[in-house]
Short mmCIF file of C-alpha atoms in Angstrom, two decimals:
data_model
loop_
_atom_site.label_atom_id
_atom_site.label_comp_id
_atom_site.label_asym_id
_atom_site.label_seq_id
_atom_site.Cartn_x
_atom_site.Cartn_y
_atom_site.Cartn_z
CA UNK A 209 -36.45 51.66 29.04
CA UNK A 210 -32.83 50.44 29.05
CA UNK A 211 -32.36 46.65 28.67
CA UNK A 212 -29.20 44.67 28.97
CA UNK A 213 -27.52 43.07 25.83
CA UNK A 214 -25.30 40.95 27.96
CA UNK A 215 -27.65 37.69 27.04
CA UNK A 216 -27.71 38.51 23.38
CA UNK A 217 -23.78 38.77 22.55
CA UNK A 218 -21.57 35.83 22.91
CA UNK A 219 -18.63 38.16 24.19
CA UNK A 220 -20.78 38.62 27.08
CA UNK A 221 -20.07 42.62 27.06
CA UNK A 222 -22.48 44.27 29.39
CA UNK A 223 -24.05 47.08 27.08
CA UNK A 224 -27.72 48.51 27.11
CA UNK A 225 -30.43 48.97 24.19
CA UNK A 226 -33.47 50.95 24.51
CA UNK A 227 -35.65 48.44 23.27
CA UNK A 228 -35.22 44.35 22.61
CA UNK A 229 -37.74 42.63 20.36
CA UNK A 230 -37.89 38.90 19.82
CA UNK A 231 -39.24 38.31 16.08
CA UNK A 232 -40.69 35.09 15.39
CA UNK A 233 -42.18 35.91 11.99
CA UNK A 234 -41.69 38.33 9.14
CA UNK A 235 -44.23 40.38 10.17
CA UNK A 236 -43.01 40.86 13.77
CA UNK A 237 -39.55 41.73 12.51
CA UNK A 238 -41.19 44.13 10.09
CA UNK A 239 -43.35 45.82 12.78
CA UNK A 240 -40.42 46.24 15.24
CA UNK A 241 -38.39 47.82 12.30
CA UNK A 242 -40.92 50.23 10.94
CA UNK A 243 -41.83 51.24 14.55
CA UNK A 244 -38.22 52.37 15.37
CA UNK A 245 -38.24 54.01 11.94
CA UNK A 246 -41.32 56.31 12.87
CA UNK A 247 -39.70 56.99 16.13
CA UNK A 248 -36.23 58.03 14.30
CA UNK A 249 -34.33 55.34 16.48
CA UNK A 250 -31.45 53.14 14.97
CA UNK A 251 -32.14 49.30 14.69
CA UNK A 252 -29.89 46.37 14.84
CA UNK A 253 -30.99 42.76 13.62
CA UNK A 254 -29.17 40.28 15.37
CA UNK A 255 -29.23 36.31 15.35
CA UNK A 256 -27.33 34.97 18.24
CA UNK A 257 -24.91 37.99 18.64
CA UNK A 258 -21.90 35.42 18.09
CA UNK A 259 -19.99 37.99 15.77
CA UNK A 260 -20.50 41.35 17.31
CA UNK A 261 -18.74 43.64 19.69
CA UNK A 262 -20.79 46.28 21.33
CA UNK A 263 -18.82 49.32 22.00
CA UNK A 264 -21.29 51.38 23.61
CA UNK A 265 -25.01 51.37 24.61
CA UNK A 266 -27.11 51.00 21.67
CA UNK A 267 -29.59 54.11 21.28
CA UNK A 268 -32.57 52.07 19.74
CA UNK A 269 -34.21 48.84 18.89
CA UNK A 270 -32.29 45.53 18.91
CA UNK A 271 -34.53 43.00 16.87
CA UNK A 272 -33.79 39.14 17.79
CA UNK A 273 -34.42 37.10 14.56
CA UNK A 274 -36.23 34.11 15.60
CA UNK A 275 -37.91 32.94 12.40
CA UNK A 276 -37.84 29.20 12.59
CA UNK A 277 -38.59 26.23 10.37
CA UNK A 278 -36.76 23.56 8.40
CA UNK A 279 -38.02 22.10 5.06
CA UNK A 280 -36.57 19.42 3.05
CA UNK A 281 -37.18 18.44 -0.47
CA UNK A 282 -35.54 15.77 -2.46
CA UNK A 283 -34.52 15.91 -6.05
CA UNK A 284 -32.83 13.22 -8.33
CA UNK A 285 -29.10 14.60 -7.67
CA UNK A 286 -29.53 16.78 -4.46
CA UNK A 287 -31.70 17.72 -1.42
CA UNK A 288 -33.19 20.99 -1.12
CA UNK A 289 -33.37 22.62 2.24
CA UNK A 290 -35.39 25.64 3.18
CA UNK A 291 -34.22 26.96 6.60
CA UNK A 292 -35.65 29.91 8.70
CA UNK A 293 -32.99 32.45 9.65
CA UNK A 294 -33.49 32.12 13.41
CA UNK A 295 -32.51 28.41 13.38
CA UNK A 296 -29.30 27.49 15.21
CA UNK A 297 -26.50 26.80 12.67
CA UNK A 298 -24.76 23.79 14.43
CA UNK A 299 -28.06 22.27 14.89
CA UNK A 300 -28.83 22.47 11.28
CA UNK A 301 -25.54 20.71 10.72
CA UNK A 302 -26.32 17.97 13.19
CA UNK A 303 -29.66 17.50 11.93
CA UNK A 304 -28.58 17.13 8.19
CA UNK A 305 -26.10 14.38 9.08
CA UNK A 306 -28.74 12.58 11.24
CA UNK A 307 -31.00 12.51 8.21
CA UNK A 308 -28.33 11.14 5.93
CA UNK A 309 -27.76 14.52 4.10
CA UNK A 310 -23.86 15.32 4.13
CA UNK A 311 -22.27 18.54 2.64
CA UNK A 312 -22.10 20.77 5.86
CA UNK A 313 -20.05 18.55 8.01
CA UNK A 314 -16.87 20.83 7.93
CA UNK A 315 -19.10 23.86 8.91
CA UNK A 316 -19.91 21.95 12.44
CA UNK A 317 -19.92 24.15 15.70
CA UNK A 318 -19.77 27.48 13.88
CA UNK A 319 -21.61 29.64 16.27
CA UNK A 320 -24.66 31.78 15.31
CA UNK A 321 -27.78 31.42 13.46
CA UNK A 322 -28.47 30.39 9.91
CA UNK A 323 -29.53 33.88 8.67
CA UNK A 324 -26.22 35.22 9.58
CA UNK A 325 -24.36 32.60 7.54
CA UNK A 326 -24.66 34.35 4.12
CA UNK A 327 -23.67 37.53 5.48
CA UNK A 328 -20.25 36.73 6.59
CA UNK A 329 -20.12 33.94 3.99
CA UNK A 330 -19.24 31.57 7.03
CA UNK A 331 -16.64 29.23 6.22
CA UNK A 332 -14.12 26.64 7.95
CA UNK A 333 -11.79 23.50 7.04
CA UNK A 334 -11.82 24.46 3.32
CA UNK A 335 -15.69 24.84 2.91
CA UNK A 336 -17.68 28.26 2.71
CA UNK A 337 -21.43 28.65 2.60
CA UNK A 338 -21.01 29.77 -0.99
CA UNK A 339 -20.64 26.19 -2.25
CA UNK A 340 -23.93 24.95 -0.64
CA UNK A 341 -26.14 28.18 -0.88
CA UNK A 342 -28.89 27.90 -3.25
CA UNK A 343 -30.80 31.11 -2.62
CA UNK A 344 -31.43 33.63 0.33
CA UNK A 345 -34.56 34.89 1.08
CA UNK A 346 -34.87 38.79 2.38
CA UNK A 347 -37.64 41.12 2.98
CA UNK A 348 -37.22 45.03 2.09
CA UNK A 349 -37.44 46.66 5.48
CA UNK A 350 -39.06 49.83 4.05
CA UNK A 351 -41.76 48.22 1.87
CA UNK A 352 -42.07 44.81 3.32
CA UNK A 353 -41.48 43.42 -0.11
CA UNK A 354 -40.09 39.81 -0.28
CA UNK A 355 -36.98 39.10 -2.37
CA UNK A 356 -35.45 35.98 -3.42
CA UNK A 357 -31.46 36.26 -4.19
CA UNK A 358 -29.68 33.54 -6.15
CA UNK A 359 -26.04 32.39 -5.04
CA UNK A 360 -24.63 34.65 -7.85
CA UNK A 361 -26.72 37.64 -6.71
CA UNK A 362 -25.33 37.60 -3.25
CA UNK A 363 -21.97 38.19 -4.38
CA UNK A 364 -20.26 35.93 -2.04
CA UNK A 365 -16.39 36.57 -1.22
CA UNK A 366 -14.10 35.98 1.52
CA UNK A 367 -16.05 36.66 4.53
CA UNK A 368 -18.11 39.02 2.34
CA UNK A 369 -21.39 39.41 0.56
CA UNK A 370 -23.96 41.79 -0.82
CA UNK A 371 -25.53 41.89 2.80
CA UNK A 372 -22.31 43.78 4.33
CA UNK A 373 -22.78 46.41 1.45
CA UNK A 374 -25.63 47.78 -0.34
CA UNK A 375 -28.22 45.39 1.22
CA UNK A 376 -26.97 46.07 4.74
CA UNK A 377 -29.84 48.01 6.63
CA UNK A 378 -32.02 47.76 3.63
CA UNK A 379 -33.06 44.09 3.80
CA UNK A 380 -33.41 41.50 6.70
CA UNK A 381 -32.77 37.73 5.96
CA UNK A 382 -35.63 35.65 6.42
CA UNK A 383 -34.59 32.22 5.12
CA UNK A 384 -31.58 30.50 3.66
CA UNK A 385 -31.98 27.80 0.72
CA UNK A 386 -29.25 25.13 0.78
CA UNK A 387 -28.50 22.57 -1.92
CA UNK A 388 -26.63 19.43 -0.57
CA UNK A 389 -25.52 17.47 -3.60
CA UNK A 390 -26.18 13.66 -3.17
CA UNK A 391 -22.74 13.09 -4.99
CA UNK A 392 -20.73 13.84 -1.82
CA UNK A 393 -17.21 14.98 -2.22
CA UNK A 394 -15.07 14.98 1.21
CA UNK A 395 -12.85 18.29 1.66
CA UNK A 396 -9.97 17.28 3.63
CA UNK A 397 -7.50 20.14 3.15
CA UNK A 398 -6.98 21.45 6.32
CA UNK A 399 -5.59 20.23 9.96
CA UNK A 400 -6.53 16.48 11.22
CA UNK A 401 -8.89 16.11 8.17
CA UNK A 402 -5.69 15.59 5.97
CA UNK A 403 -5.01 12.42 8.01
CA UNK A 404 -8.50 10.82 6.85
CA UNK A 405 -8.49 8.56 3.99
CA UNK A 406 -10.48 10.08 1.13
CA UNK A 407 -11.61 7.03 -0.31
CA UNK A 408 -13.32 5.40 2.93
CA UNK A 409 -14.05 8.60 4.91
CA UNK A 410 -17.58 9.27 6.04
CA UNK A 411 -19.51 12.65 6.75
CA UNK A 412 -19.80 11.47 10.33
CA UNK A 413 -15.97 10.94 10.52
CA UNK A 414 -15.29 14.52 9.14
CA UNK A 415 -17.92 16.19 11.33
CA UNK A 416 -16.51 14.47 14.53
CA UNK A 417 -12.89 15.43 13.50
CA UNK A 418 -13.93 18.97 12.56
CA UNK A 419 -15.77 19.25 16.23
CA UNK A 420 -12.64 17.81 17.85
CA UNK A 421 -10.50 20.30 16.53
CA UNK A 422 -12.79 23.08 17.25
CA UNK A 423 -13.32 22.21 20.88
CA UNK A 424 -9.91 21.35 21.57
CA UNK A 425 -8.50 24.87 20.52
CA UNK A 426 -11.69 27.22 20.74
CA UNK A 427 -13.17 28.41 24.22
CA UNK A 428 -16.62 27.76 24.98
CA UNK A 429 -18.48 31.42 25.05
CA UNK A 430 -20.43 30.16 28.09
CA UNK A 431 -17.29 29.80 29.93
CA UNK A 432 -15.27 32.71 28.41
CA UNK A 433 -17.10 35.10 26.47
CA UNK A 434 -15.97 35.37 22.95
CA UNK A 435 -17.13 35.81 19.19
CA UNK A 436 -14.92 33.02 17.58
CA UNK A 437 -12.42 34.08 15.22
CA UNK A 438 -11.89 37.84 15.66
CA UNK A 439 -9.44 38.43 13.08
CA UNK A 440 -9.97 37.36 9.11
CA UNK A 441 -7.32 35.24 7.72
CA UNK A 442 -5.24 37.87 5.52
CA UNK A 443 -5.16 37.30 1.70
CA UNK A 444 -2.13 38.71 0.19
CA UNK A 445 -0.58 39.04 -3.43
CA UNK A 446 1.65 36.40 -4.83
CA UNK A 447 4.55 38.70 -4.79
CA UNK A 448 4.06 39.50 -1.01
CA UNK A 449 3.49 35.73 -0.33
CA UNK A 450 6.83 34.98 -1.92
CA UNK A 451 8.84 37.51 0.01
CA UNK A 452 7.27 36.43 3.35
CA UNK A 453 7.54 32.79 2.61
CA UNK A 454 11.47 33.33 1.65
CA UNK A 455 11.75 34.89 5.31
CA UNK A 456 9.05 32.44 7.08
CA UNK A 457 9.27 28.87 5.08
CA UNK A 458 7.15 27.39 7.85
CA UNK A 459 4.22 29.90 7.55
CA UNK A 460 0.81 27.90 6.79
CA UNK A 461 -0.30 29.23 3.35
CA UNK A 462 -3.11 28.51 0.97
CA UNK A 463 -3.23 29.35 -2.71
CA UNK A 464 -6.52 30.69 -3.95
CA UNK A 465 -7.87 30.63 -7.51
CA UNK A 466 -7.12 33.93 -8.44
CA UNK A 467 -3.21 33.53 -7.65
CA UNK A 468 -3.29 35.38 -4.45
CA UNK A 469 -2.20 33.67 -1.16
CA UNK A 470 -4.27 32.95 2.06
CA UNK A 471 -2.31 32.85 5.42
CA UNK A 472 -3.33 31.82 8.91
CA UNK A 473 -4.01 34.73 11.09
CA UNK A 474 -3.75 32.44 14.19
CA UNK A 475 -0.24 31.56 13.33
CA UNK A 476 1.05 35.33 12.57
CA UNK A 477 -0.39 36.21 15.99
CA UNK A 478 1.33 33.15 17.78
CA UNK A 479 4.47 34.11 16.18
CA UNK A 480 4.54 37.48 17.99
CA UNK A 481 4.12 35.35 21.35
CA UNK A 482 0.77 36.92 21.98
CA UNK A 483 -1.07 33.89 23.33
CA UNK A 484 -2.32 34.62 26.76
CA UNK A 485 -1.49 38.28 26.79
CA UNK A 486 -4.19 40.20 28.87
CA UNK A 487 -5.31 43.62 28.74
CA UNK A 488 -8.04 44.67 31.44
CA UNK A 489 -10.59 41.86 31.21
CA UNK A 490 -9.79 40.99 27.77
CA UNK A 491 -7.18 38.16 26.74
CA UNK A 492 -5.56 36.22 23.67
CA UNK A 493 -6.88 32.78 24.29
CA UNK A 494 -3.83 30.73 25.34
CA UNK A 495 -4.66 27.77 22.94
CA UNK A 496 -5.97 29.53 19.69
CA UNK A 497 -4.39 32.91 19.09
CA UNK A 498 -6.93 33.90 16.74
CA UNK A 499 -9.64 34.23 19.45
CA UNK A 500 -9.94 37.25 21.97
CA UNK A 501 -11.77 36.17 25.12
CA UNK A 502 -13.60 38.07 28.05
CA UNK A 503 -11.94 36.63 31.15
CA UNK A 504 -15.09 37.59 33.00
CA UNK A 505 -15.38 41.58 33.52
CA UNK A 506 -13.90 42.43 29.91
CA UNK A 507 -15.39 46.11 28.67
CA UNK A 508 -15.45 46.68 25.12
CA UNK A 509 -12.62 49.17 25.70
CA UNK A 510 -10.15 46.39 26.81
CA UNK A 511 -11.07 44.46 23.68
CA UNK A 512 -10.34 47.23 21.45
CA UNK A 513 -6.92 48.06 23.11
CA UNK A 514 -5.99 44.42 22.85
CA UNK A 515 -7.05 44.03 19.26
CA UNK A 516 -5.08 47.12 18.68
CA UNK A 517 -2.09 45.61 20.24
CA UNK A 518 -2.14 42.30 18.27
CA UNK A 519 -2.71 44.15 14.90
CA UNK A 520 0.27 46.48 15.70
CA UNK A 521 2.66 43.49 16.72
CA UNK A 522 1.70 41.36 13.60
CA UNK A 523 2.15 44.59 11.27
CA UNK A 524 5.51 45.14 12.62
CA UNK A 525 6.77 41.89 12.33
CA UNK A 526 5.06 40.78 9.16
CA UNK A 527 4.05 43.79 7.41
CA UNK A 528 0.76 42.63 7.21
CA UNK A 529 -2.27 44.43 9.01
CA UNK A 530 -5.19 42.20 10.25
CA UNK A 531 -8.63 43.27 9.91
CA UNK A 532 -11.48 42.38 12.32
CA UNK A 533 -13.91 39.58 11.24
CA UNK A 534 -16.06 40.60 14.05
CA UNK A 535 -18.52 43.37 13.66
CA UNK A 536 -18.22 46.54 15.85
CA UNK A 537 -21.62 48.04 16.80
CA UNK A 538 -21.70 51.65 18.18
CA UNK A 539 -24.49 53.73 19.50
CA UNK A 540 -26.38 54.01 16.03
CA UNK A 541 -25.02 50.95 14.48
CA UNK A 542 -22.27 49.16 12.98
CA UNK A 543 -19.00 51.29 12.64
CA UNK A 544 -15.62 50.78 11.03
CA UNK A 545 -13.68 47.92 12.89
CA UNK A 546 -10.44 48.51 11.39
CA UNK A 547 -10.63 52.46 11.95
CA UNK A 548 -11.50 51.30 15.53
CA UNK A 549 -8.51 49.27 16.23
CA UNK A 550 -5.99 51.07 14.21
#
């Protein structure tokens, strides 16, 4: 039986899966996974499909993780949250602000579910999940054995974690533990946030500013299918950075703790005059060059061809080779996105 994946990916790419299962608890998720294993079928676990590109029909079972629940405990110096993997991320950010628990406001309007947040170590406007993550609860898919990983054990990196490496396809995330310190420190390093007064700014003002920045530049997936930022912001060595900045002194750049330099992928793409570029039904968004959109009838081939073009142009101009942030899914599971668009 073939079922459409179009409602289950924010890119709106029309591919099929053999089975789609919505799991509302850990047992349902395990049952679906183990059943697929017995039938020797590939399995993919999705949240809201906000960071995937289906390259082909999926020849197995797609499990939609809808494990819900939000528990809040108060300690002397922090609030501790235990959040089900199937909760919507932005709704959680709003809820914490309404309850007077700041700390997530820079991460407003990031699409997707809470369970996906540690995989990518989601981040925006100077804050990454790593900063607030206390633990991640998983279940080992083969044995059904639960496991709690500390922040350190998650091996967070830039858009990276252990869940993209040895834990991929072995564990499913069931909940995320967050620690929001009561001693709130605003992070105002990016964009319009730099105009706010750190002495008087409120968490709500940070949230409102982030929402305004995101909605002014980023397309609504309900109108134009997209997966948010398509490419990672490249991180280059200090030597590469000094050469680049000698030639392009106006390039936005952000020093990292290890001495490397993070660049703005959107700026690099924009300098290649690629905004609005269209291939088939796929286009570079005309307000935010970092986002590739489905103008209505895009195929995955259109998106791959466009991503290849963007990567080539940026590489030719800056000698920097962009890597997709979006996960590419083939017939039997995730494939190498860089190789696909190279």
